[in-house]
Amino acid sequence: MSSSVEAWVLMALVYKDLDDFDYRNALLLAERLYAIDKSNNDYRFVYAKCLHLLNDYNGGYAVLKDSRSISCLHLFAKCCLDLGQKEANASERQKYWSEGAKALHRALELHKTQFPQDHYWGDDLASVKTRNHTPSRASMCNLLGELYAKLENIRASSIYLWQSLADSPFKLSAHTALCDIAPDIVDFDASTLRSSTFQDLDEHVHLECCPVQQGPQLPSLSVTDISNSETRPLALDKNALGLYMPSLREGYKDISLEQLRSLVYCSHKMRDNDLSEVEPQRGEIEEKKDAEIEVIGQDIKKMITEEAYRNKHGLHKKPPTEKPQQLEVQMQDLDDLDILDDGKMFELDASPIRVRTESESLSEHVRQACKKKKRLREEVEDEDESRKLYRYFHIPSGNNDEPTNDGNSDAVILQAMNKVQRVLSVIAEAYMSHSFYHCREAALALQKLDDCQYDTPRVLCMLGKTYYDVGDYESARVFFCRSFYIAPWFCDGIPIYSTCLWYLEREQELNLLAYNMKDNRSHQYEAFIAAGNWSKLAKGGNEPSKWFQKAVDLDPTRSYGHALLGYEEWEKGNCLGAKLHFSNCMIANKRSYLGWYGMATAYQGMEQYEQAKALLAEAVLLALDEYEDAYKVICKALEARPSPTSEKLKEKIQKRMAGIHEDQALPLEDNEDDNEDVA
């Protein structure tokens, strides 16, 4: 079986990025490659390798869990080793390391049947110019020895470390590992290790490359994996679509891609803000924001000093000392799951099955036989044409003739590269639209992707975030839910997903999400946010703040945790604490409306309306440039959680929409009455 030229173009671009240490871009391209065929071991290996290099060991583990190739099994074992070292529970550590050892044993068995037993040094010497896709037996034995050492099986560890050195004396790490465990090895002889390992190589070693080469399936003209045609799905009754959390019960009904695409077209019309009149004066804007943040910082310092003075002179009572609290996400009783199904699952009408007669079956058999002969003839022709493509990827063509330039081959390569580029341009267009909160435009742009590229976690999370930003939490939940089901290791959308579930008050689903995330050692930030949202819905009190604080302590450069902490303090009436957290949110991301709006609410709570007005104007400019959009969002917020402040804001927006104020077309900061315009 062959691969498509588009797939080889993507693999080449990914490996170039890996060579350039541009791991983040390599991952974005590898996701497109993996979307082409999730069962292809070569694509899985490339994707998992990018995840592993970005320290997402849980992701690499999940992608490679049922793989069968030597390269995948070797990388899976490496993920198991790294996950075990991150695991605090002893039994879980043993489980990961045991899985890794089993995978390496399978890899060594495959290596024994597929490759010669002699070591061919040509592969090692050519690695400067040629990428070797199959790990050497010495590398696998070295890793297996390390895993057995972790499992306290010193005898097995020493056996495979010895074997690694016997295969390649250049594995110095195997030598040092043997020295480390030497005190526990019975009859260990240091002189034997030294004399038997580092011996001069003679003329009998193989300096040529191994005759058996294993790499990605070669490209062929007869295979294509990317299509750029946009398909408009059937109309969908949104109310008939049952919403659910995956893996809550056995045999649940999966949501189809047709339903996901239909959801975009049947959703309420998302208005796109018009920012065409905003001039690109980035330097001036940034200076203004820096000045405003500096003023806020000085104000916070002043308030902290005044608060400390009051406490020192007994003007404030000291708060009671909090008892240490054990933070833990526990699985609740999920026996009664009816609340998770809001409606009957929508099903597309299946085409009726027509029973064939005997004569029709015979005619069909003849047609299939003719098609098979034609396909075999075309495959021979395609193979000759495909060989002309090999020179672009520096693949040996199998003959001594130097390949010549071929205009047709150039066209095929350019066509494949353009197909890949068009897929990336669709995602880039959607991301740009969403960055400016043109949510409807972003959602419709992603409909240009084919099913393979559409049904990927990054695309689904982008759709979920667009619906979240327009306040349609139910629709956002559908896309986040699908993303988490097909790729539970992809956690970029988990913070927003868990917040959607909090708004919708889906306690059991949020509990399951937080419980599934708690063991993901590669995405603890997202796990802490999910746990905080769940504890806020299920328990309340100070526990949510503790979870959000753990997230902020883990990664203070991400703004969302700061924003959640700010809202927690604001709800408790601690305006000083809220201002401190919202200030950190603004510093972490000056272009997020969450920090600016949160700071405005904190100033409003302290009745400092002039400062609140300017901050709120910036938040509106960043997020919602039209009052109609603002009205929809505030209505959604009131449905989720009634608030007197939000009610007042709703009334003011209604007045603006009704034209009561003469300056209804102007931003909020242009009104003279501070108390009337700031919410």
XYZ file of C-alpha atoms in Angstrom:
679
model
C 0.000 0.000 0.000
C 1.280 3.472 -0.901
C 0.976 6.911 0.653
C -0.191 10.069 -1.077
C 2.175 12.754 -2.266
C 0.401 15.217 0.066
C 1.259 13.007 3.034
C 4.930 12.931 2.050
C 4.983 16.695 1.646
C 3.566 17.043 5.170
C 6.074 14.545 6.595
C 8.946 16.396 4.938
C 7.763 19.708 6.378
C 7.309 18.206 9.850
C 10.798 16.693 9.914
C 12.296 19.959 8.697
C 10.597 21.779 11.585
C 11.873 19.143 14.023
C 15.395 19.640 12.706
C 14.931 23.390 13.239
C 13.607 22.828 16.808
C 10.309 24.441 15.766
C 8.323 21.814 17.651
C 5.124 23.838 17.918
C 4.760 24.282 14.155
C 5.779 20.665 13.622
C 2.889 19.606 15.869
C 0.388 21.735 13.919
C 1.475 20.081 10.660
C 1.613 16.618 12.222
C -2.032 17.015 13.292
C -2.974 17.504 9.621
C -0.940 14.408 8.707
C -2.548 12.306 11.433
C -5.989 13.438 10.287
C -5.408 11.840 6.874
C -5.296 8.315 8.311
C -5.377 7.736 12.073
C -4.522 4.041 11.637
C -1.323 4.624 9.641
C 1.642 3.764 11.887
C 3.976 6.162 10.077
C 1.635 9.117 10.578
C 0.970 8.128 14.186
C 4.691 7.960 14.871
C 5.332 11.446 13.468
C 2.413 12.908 15.449
C 3.393 11.166 18.685
C 7.027 12.213 18.246
C 5.970 15.871 18.103
C 3.820 15.429 21.213
C 6.690 13.766 23.072
C 9.154 16.501 22.144
C 6.689 19.027 23.584
C 6.582 16.978 26.840
C 3.017 15.798 26.185
C 3.734 12.239 27.248
C 0.062 11.461 27.863
C -0.702 12.424 24.284
C 2.069 10.246 22.860
C 0.963 7.368 25.085
C -2.662 7.624 23.906
C -1.795 7.927 20.208
C 0.559 4.912 20.240
C -1.269 2.655 22.696
C -2.352 -0.006 20.165
C 0.402 0.530 17.580
C 2.293 -2.375 16.041
C 5.370 -0.977 14.257
C 8.878 -1.059 15.713
C 9.243 2.729 15.738
C 5.866 3.250 17.424
C 6.487 0.584 20.057
C 9.871 2.093 20.885
C 8.437 5.605 21.272
C 5.489 4.226 23.258
C 7.944 2.650 25.705
C 9.762 5.989 26.042
C 6.425 7.691 26.848
C 5.753 5.010 29.470
C 9.135 5.656 31.069
C 8.526 9.417 31.233
C 4.962 9.037 32.517
C 6.086 6.639 35.225
C 8.649 9.137 36.438
C 5.943 11.807 36.732
C 3.495 9.524 38.555
C 3.268 9.857 42.332
C 1.396 6.595 42.907
C 3.720 3.573 43.114
C 1.284 1.121 41.512
C 0.671 3.504 38.592
C 4.415 3.855 38.080
C 4.773 0.084 37.939
C 1.908 -0.128 35.448
C 3.458 2.373 33.027
C 6.925 0.854 33.211
C 5.576 -2.683 32.770
C 3.643 -1.581 29.686
C 6.805 -0.030 28.290
C 8.802 -3.199 28.876
C 6.154 -5.323 27.119
C 6.112 -2.950 24.150
C 9.893 -3.146 23.782
C 9.820 -6.938 23.896
C 7.319 -6.877 21.000
C 9.538 -4.401 19.137
C 12.607 -6.626 19.576
C 10.658 -9.650 18.322
C 9.583 -7.714 15.228
C 13.151 -6.511 14.715
C 14.378 -10.120 14.834
C 11.940 -11.222 12.101
C 12.266 -8.161 9.839
C 15.970 -7.273 10.033
C 19.310 -9.153 9.913
C 20.977 -9.908 13.228
C 24.260 -8.251 12.215
C 24.774 -4.553 12.927
C 25.103 -2.499 9.746
C 27.190 0.551 10.610
C 26.361 2.272 7.322
C 22.978 3.287 8.764
C 24.683 4.982 11.713
C 27.315 6.705 9.568
C 24.726 7.966 7.068
C 22.508 9.487 9.763
C 24.007 12.960 9.233
C 22.352 13.177 5.816
C 19.739 10.434 5.994
C 16.974 10.077 8.574
C 16.686 6.591 10.059
C 13.062 5.776 10.820
C 13.689 2.524 12.678
C 15.418 2.539 16.085
C 18.473 0.320 16.401
C 18.408 -2.825 18.486
C 21.044 -1.269 20.767
C 18.780 1.713 21.497
C 15.801 -0.511 22.261
C 17.825 -2.742 24.585
C 19.235 0.322 26.344
C 15.711 1.656 26.982
C 14.491 -1.775 28.080
C 17.350 -2.008 30.554
C 16.390 1.376 31.991
C 12.753 0.291 32.372
C 13.723 -2.931 34.160
C 15.949 -0.918 36.499
C 12.907 1.231 37.360
C 10.934 -1.962 37.996
C 13.711 -3.158 40.366
C 14.405 -6.169 38.132
C 18.175 -5.737 38.207
C 18.987 -9.069 36.568
C 16.812 -8.334 33.510
C 18.155 -4.790 33.389
C 21.755 -5.988 33.302
C 20.993 -8.541 30.559
C 19.580 -5.921 28.172
C 22.203 -3.305 29.017
C 24.897 -5.880 28.215
C 23.096 -6.690 24.966
C 22.930 -2.986 24.075
C 26.699 -2.642 24.561
C 27.331 -5.841 22.614
C 25.408 -4.343 19.694
C 27.022 -0.902 19.886
C 29.949 0.044 22.119
C 29.012 3.695 21.547
C 26.054 3.416 23.967
C 27.914 5.070 26.838
C 24.651 5.587 28.736
C 24.182 1.794 28.878
C 27.691 1.477 30.287
C 27.076 4.079 32.995
C 23.715 2.463 33.840
C 25.439 -0.895 34.299
C 27.942 0.731 36.610
C 25.131 2.298 38.631
C 23.393 -1.037 39.252
C 26.640 -3.013 39.577
C 26.423 -3.393 43.396
C 23.209 -5.401 42.987
C 24.473 -7.617 40.156
C 25.678 -11.026 41.288
C 29.319 -11.752 40.295
C 29.701 -8.454 38.467
C 33.137 -8.181 36.871
C 34.166 -4.646 35.984
C 37.237 -5.768 34.032
C 35.106 -8.042 31.837
C 32.741 -5.177 31.086
C 35.611 -2.933 30.057
C 37.499 -5.508 28.007
C 34.506 -7.019 26.227
C 32.881 -3.712 25.331
C 35.532 -1.369 24.034
C 37.346 -3.485 21.468
C 38.749 -2.348 18.159
C 36.462 -2.935 15.202
C 37.946 -5.132 12.472
C 37.336 -5.625 8.766
C 34.488 -8.071 9.413
C 32.019 -5.407 10.523
C 29.376 -4.213 8.038
C 30.093 -0.635 6.977
C 27.324 -0.643 4.365
C 23.695 0.202 5.025
C 21.309 -2.541 6.011
C 19.721 -4.185 2.946
C 16.361 -4.061 4.714
C 15.105 -0.490 5.021
C 11.893 0.381 6.794
C 10.283 3.772 6.436
C 7.021 5.438 5.489
C 5.070 3.908 2.622
C 6.285 5.369 -0.670
C 4.202 8.043 -2.402
C 2.023 7.142 -5.359
C 0.070 9.120 -7.941
C -2.909 6.823 -7.478
C -3.474 7.943 -3.866
C -4.886 11.313 -2.792
C -5.754 12.274 0.772
C -6.822 15.919 0.710
C -9.883 17.332 -1.018
C -10.814 20.991 -1.003
C -14.485 20.827 -1.940
C -16.932 22.372 0.519
C -20.057 20.320 1.243
C -23.172 21.892 2.713
C -24.931 19.374 4.983
C -28.624 18.762 5.394
C -30.706 20.992 7.622
C -30.738 19.912 11.243
C -33.280 20.437 13.979
C -30.967 21.599 16.771
C -33.515 20.860 19.492
C -33.645 17.227 18.358
C -29.901 16.750 18.830
C -29.167 14.979 22.100
C -26.145 16.349 23.913
C -24.038 13.995 25.967
C -20.666 13.366 27.501
C -18.707 10.549 25.819
C -17.958 7.289 27.632
C -20.605 7.762 30.320
C -22.346 4.576 29.333
C -21.632 1.663 27.065
C -23.061 1.640 23.584
C -23.858 5.350 23.402
C -24.859 6.837 20.056
C -21.930 8.689 18.490
C -22.443 12.100 16.919
C -21.734 12.199 13.198
C -19.751 14.726 11.173
C -22.928 15.504 9.246
C -24.554 16.583 12.502
C -21.553 18.695 13.517
C -21.512 20.508 10.183
C -25.285 20.975 10.295
C -25.002 22.543 13.731
C -22.926 25.395 12.295
C -25.502 26.206 9.619
C -28.576 25.880 11.829
C -27.185 27.923 14.744
C -28.406 31.408 15.499
C -26.792 33.973 13.250
C -23.489 35.065 14.683
C -22.813 38.734 13.964
C -19.279 39.619 12.992
C -17.919 42.839 14.439
C -16.741 45.375 11.874
C -13.230 46.494 12.746
C -12.438 47.848 9.290
C -12.223 51.440 10.578
C -9.685 50.603 13.279
C -6.307 51.890 12.160
C -3.209 49.764 12.816
C -1.515 51.856 15.504
C -0.179 49.001 17.564
C 2.698 50.872 19.167
C 0.482 53.642 20.502
C -2.137 51.171 21.739
C 0.433 49.125 23.596
C 1.890 52.243 25.229
C -1.587 53.270 26.347
C -2.272 49.843 27.828
C 1.067 49.810 29.624
C 0.289 53.205 31.130
C -3.156 52.075 32.298
C -1.749 48.888 33.818
C 0.953 50.918 35.591
C -1.692 53.208 37.101
C -3.665 50.162 38.244
C -0.518 48.691 39.807
C 0.154 51.883 41.747
C -3.461 51.947 42.911
C -3.206 48.333 44.130
C 0.020 49.076 46.021
C -1.654 52.051 47.683
C -4.639 49.932 48.710
C -2.379 47.184 50.074
C -0.497 49.754 52.173
C -3.733 51.215 53.546
C -5.058 47.730 54.293
C -1.855 46.804 56.131
C -2.106 50.020 58.203
C -5.678 49.227 59.249
C -4.760 45.680 60.204
C -1.746 46.841 62.189
C -3.823 49.230 64.310
C -6.624 46.773 64.931
C -9.139 48.469 62.658
C -9.837 45.144 60.943
C -10.337 41.811 62.624
C -7.948 39.105 61.568
C -9.644 36.390 59.517
C -9.832 32.955 61.140
C -6.992 30.599 60.327
C -7.999 28.167 57.611
C -7.589 24.487 58.258
C -5.481 22.560 55.748
C -7.762 21.146 53.080
C -7.075 18.060 50.997
C -7.830 18.884 47.364
C -9.097 15.865 45.484
C -11.415 15.206 42.554
C -13.719 12.305 43.350
C -16.027 10.453 41.011
C -19.653 10.926 41.969
C -22.451 8.386 41.599
C -23.329 8.143 37.901
C -26.165 5.643 38.136
C -28.832 8.138 37.114
C -27.661 9.668 33.858
C -30.976 10.771 32.374
C -30.205 14.421 33.032
C -27.381 14.220 30.477
C -29.753 13.576 27.594
C -31.818 16.660 26.826
C -33.543 15.226 23.818
C -33.854 12.292 21.537
C -30.738 11.595 19.541
C -31.055 12.973 16.029
C -30.599 10.302 13.372
C -30.132 10.865 9.669
C -32.482 8.865 7.487
C -30.720 5.807 6.149
C -31.152 4.866 2.505
C -33.359 1.783 2.005
C -31.462 -1.410 1.230
C -32.398 -2.994 -2.099
C -32.102 -6.795 -2.390
C -30.290 -7.884 -5.555
C -31.529 -10.671 -7.783
C -29.292 -13.560 -8.895
C -28.782 -12.105 -12.391
C -27.869 -8.724 -10.960
C -25.335 -10.361 -8.644
C -23.708 -12.197 -11.590
C -23.494 -8.994 -13.636
C -21.997 -7.241 -10.662
C -19.373 -10.004 -10.348
C -18.363 -9.562 -13.998
C -18.121 -5.793 -13.588
C -15.943 -6.204 -10.494
C -13.599 -8.577 -12.361
C -13.208 -6.067 -15.207
C -12.561 -3.282 -12.745
C -9.891 -5.406 -11.027
C -8.006 -6.000 -14.305
C -8.204 -2.331 -15.168
C -6.986 -1.392 -11.700
C -3.980 -3.738 -11.967
C -3.039 -2.240 -15.333
C -3.336 1.276 -13.933
C -1.247 0.348 -10.887
C 1.666 -0.716 -13.114
C 1.462 2.589 -14.971
C 1.153 4.532 -11.704
C 4.202 2.775 -10.276
C 6.329 3.984 -13.181
C 5.006 7.513 -12.786
C 5.443 7.386 -9.002
C 9.124 6.508 -9.325
C 9.653 9.855 -11.014
C 8.523 11.520 -7.779
C 11.118 9.779 -5.630
C 13.909 12.197 -6.547
C 12.065 15.018 -4.778
C 12.276 13.100 -1.497
C 15.749 11.615 -2.237
C 14.357 8.071 -2.374
C 16.479 5.524 -4.274
C 14.572 4.617 -7.441
C 15.907 1.064 -7.635
C 17.906 1.500 -10.853
C 21.236 3.049 -11.749
C 19.795 5.614 -14.151
C 19.869 9.131 -12.818
C 16.308 10.455 -12.705
C 15.645 13.269 -15.158
C 13.518 16.343 -14.720
C 9.926 15.765 -15.692
C 7.422 18.580 -16.090
C 4.538 16.299 -15.149
C 6.261 15.241 -11.914
C 6.933 18.875 -11.042
C 3.248 19.605 -11.510
C 2.243 16.719 -9.254
C 4.547 17.858 -6.459
C 3.356 21.456 -6.758
C -0.263 20.309 -6.748
C 0.315 18.280 -3.563
C 2.071 21.197 -1.879
C -0.752 23.539 -2.870
C -3.353 21.133 -1.443
C -1.530 21.124 1.879
C -1.221 24.897 1.741
C -4.957 25.321 1.099
C -5.809 23.254 4.181
C -3.482 25.368 6.305
C -4.895 28.572 4.799
C -8.445 27.569 5.827
C -7.357 27.036 9.432
C -5.341 30.271 9.375
C -8.323 32.200 7.979
C -10.617 30.842 10.700
C -8.083 31.604 13.414
C -7.676 35.177 12.160
C -11.446 35.712 12.062
C -11.847 34.374 15.575
C -9.004 36.565 16.816
C -11.114 39.577 15.838
C -14.268 37.922 17.224
C -15.769 37.418 13.763
C -17.216 34.199 15.090
C -19.693 33.360 12.348
C -17.069 33.981 9.685
C -14.622 31.715 11.522
C -17.145 28.877 11.872
C -18.155 29.010 8.208
C -14.540 29.129 7.028
C -13.823 25.794 8.727
C -16.635 24.151 6.742
C -14.317 24.203 3.699
C -12.254 21.369 5.214
C -12.881 17.777 4.190
C -14.181 15.312 6.777
C -10.743 13.976 7.756
C -9.350 17.446 8.443
C -12.605 18.685 10.006
C -12.947 15.856 12.518
C -9.769 16.806 14.385
C -9.486 18.136 17.943
C -7.904 21.468 17.057
C -10.604 22.335 14.502
C -13.421 21.202 16.800
C -12.006 23.244 19.700
C -11.781 26.298 17.450
C -15.482 25.852 16.670
C -16.263 25.374 20.352
C -14.472 28.606 21.252
C -16.341 30.576 18.575
C -19.677 29.488 20.040
C -18.454 30.165 23.569
C -17.536 33.727 22.620
C -21.064 34.424 21.325
C -22.626 32.928 24.458
C -24.026 29.769 22.820
C -22.719 27.360 25.467
C -24.877 24.418 24.377
C -23.453 24.415 20.842
C -19.946 25.012 22.158
C -20.342 21.996 24.401
C -21.172 19.732 21.435
C -17.885 20.547 19.684
C -15.764 20.368 22.845
C -17.433 17.073 23.717
C -16.604 15.568 20.335
C -13.017 16.823 20.544
C -12.495 15.261 23.967
C -13.978 11.975 22.771
C -11.800 11.538 19.670
C -8.605 12.923 21.283
C -8.661 12.991 25.104
C -4.968 13.915 25.082
C -5.691 17.235 23.291
C -6.460 19.581 26.174
C -6.279 23.083 24.701
C -10.043 23.480 24.986
C -10.507 21.941 28.440
C -10.557 25.253 30.428
C -13.286 26.747 28.206
C -15.108 23.392 27.970
C -15.285 23.093 31.759
C -16.483 26.699 32.026
C -19.272 25.926 29.520
C -20.359 23.011 31.690
C -20.314 25.288 34.748
C -22.554 27.822 32.997
C -24.913 25.010 31.949
C -24.808 23.535 35.500
C -23.988 20.042 34.237
C -22.446 18.793 37.426
C -22.045 15.109 36.597
C -20.535 15.737 33.195
C -18.140 18.286 34.664
C -17.260 15.818 37.424
C -16.419 13.153 34.851
C -14.301 15.593 32.842
C -12.344 16.688 35.914
C -11.919 13.080 37.051
C -10.564 12.018 33.642
C -8.169 14.969 33.625
C -6.722 14.514 37.109
C -4.264 11.804 36.030
C -3.014 13.685 32.955
C 0.482 14.676 34.129
C 1.221 16.509 30.882
C -1.713 18.939 31.229
C -1.971 19.724 34.925
C -2.878 23.365 34.263
C -6.006 22.339 32.355
C -6.760 19.659 34.963
C -6.652 22.217 37.802
C -8.988 24.586 35.917
C -11.487 21.761 35.280
C -11.282 20.680 38.934
C -11.855 24.261 40.060
C -14.950 24.675 37.896
C -16.313 21.343 39.119
C -15.733 22.149 42.806
C -17.327 25.581 42.284
C -20.469 23.921 40.918
C -20.552 20.953 43.304
C -19.083 22.279 46.558
C -18.532 26.034 46.562
C -16.568 27.670 49.355
C -12.855 28.350 49.027
C -11.938 25.123 47.232
C -12.369 26.524 43.676
C -9.922 29.336 44.469
C -7.368 26.799 45.691
C -7.609 24.839 42.434
C -7.319 27.984 40.314
C -4.351 29.107 42.421
C -2.621 25.785 41.754
C -3.104 26.391 38.015
C -1.674 29.919 38.285
C 1.297 28.718 40.340
C 2.003 26.069 37.710
C 1.922 28.490 34.771
C 1.581 32.203 35.655
C 2.003 33.221 31.990
C -1.516 32.064 31.062
C -4.235 34.610 31.700
C -7.332 32.439 32.165
C -6.442 31.200 35.660
C -5.816 34.764 36.846
C -9.227 35.817 35.476
C -11.025 32.987 37.279
C -9.281 33.866 40.540
C -10.289 37.494 40.062
C -13.952 36.579 39.658
C -13.768 34.348 42.731
C -12.497 37.259 44.840
C -15.026 39.635 43.303
C -17.895 37.305 44.236
C -16.638 37.280 47.834
C -16.658 41.085 47.885
C -12.851 41.284 48.075
C -12.329 44.024 45.496
C -8.642 44.456 46.359
C -7.959 40.760 45.775
C -9.993 40.856 42.561
C -8.010 43.853 41.276
C -4.742 42.086 42.038
C -5.721 38.976 40.047
C -7.251 40.915 37.156
C -4.085 42.985 36.978
C -2.061 39.780 36.617
C -4.517 38.642 33.942
C -4.002 41.866 31.983
C -0.229 41.584 32.273
C -0.302 37.970 31.084
C -2.439 38.861 28.040
C -3.106 42.518 27.281
C -5.306 41.563 24.337
C -7.848 39.503 26.278
C -11.072 41.250 27.244
C -11.389 39.103 30.393
C -8.820 41.077 32.370
C -10.068 44.499 31.283
C -13.723 43.687 31.930
C -12.915 42.035 35.254
C -10.883 45.039 36.388
C -13.800 47.302 35.403
C -16.175 45.276 37.600
C -13.717 45.492 40.506
C -13.490 49.285 40.209
C -17.260 49.495 39.882
C -17.658 47.474 43.083
C -15.517 50.102 44.831
C -17.666 52.868 43.250
C -14.713 54.209 41.270
C -16.758 54.762 38.118
C -14.328 56.962 36.189
C -11.615 54.284 36.197
C -14.183 51.562 35.511
C -15.518 53.447 32.493
C -12.183 53.553 30.661
C -11.457 49.876 31.378
C -14.906 48.799 30.248
C -14.496 50.730 27.012
C -11.292 48.793 26.271
C -13.027 45.488 27.039
C -15.889 46.364 24.680
C -13.421 47.323 21.948
C -11.627 43.991 22.331
C -14.656 41.717 22.515
C -18.027 43.175 21.553
C -18.227 46.144 19.230
C -22.018 46.097 18.856
C -24.728 46.491 21.473
C -26.830 43.706 19.951
C -24.013 41.237 20.578
C -23.547 42.617 24.080
C -27.271 42.214 24.789
C -27.218 38.532 23.736
C -24.216 37.794 25.912
C -25.631 39.512 29.011
C -28.925 37.616 28.556
C -27.010 34.327 28.452
C -25.077 35.333 31.565
C -28.302 36.142 33.432
C -29.803 32.785 32.448
C -26.783 31.014 33.882
C -26.490 33.151 37.032
C -28.781 36.078 37.985
C -26.950 39.156 39.245
C -28.163 42.709 40.124
C -25.125 44.202 38.406
C -25.788 42.248 35.222
C -29.459 43.288 35.334
C -28.430 46.952 35.433
C -26.039 46.424 32.539
C -28.821 44.747 30.555
C -31.117 47.748 31.125
C -28.462 50.192 29.938
C -27.767 48.169 26.806
C -31.508 48.049 26.094
C -31.688 51.831 26.406
C -28.838 52.222 23.962
C -30.513 49.830 21.496
C -33.835 51.669 21.846
C -32.190 55.016 21.107
C -33.073 56.690 24.419
C -29.655 58.333 24.634
C -28.660 60.740 21.909
C -25.181 59.263 21.785
C -26.370 55.686 21.346
C -23.962 55.115 18.463
C -20.958 56.146 20.549
C -18.885 53.936 22.874
C -19.796 53.805 26.531
C -16.999 56.131 27.579
C -18.501 59.121 25.731
C -21.461 59.467 28.112
C -21.199 62.199 30.728
C -23.074 60.336 33.436
C -20.636 57.932 35.087
C -23.211 56.203 37.229
C -25.540 55.575 34.301
C -23.051 53.988 31.924
C -20.782 51.811 34.045
C -21.899 48.345 35.039
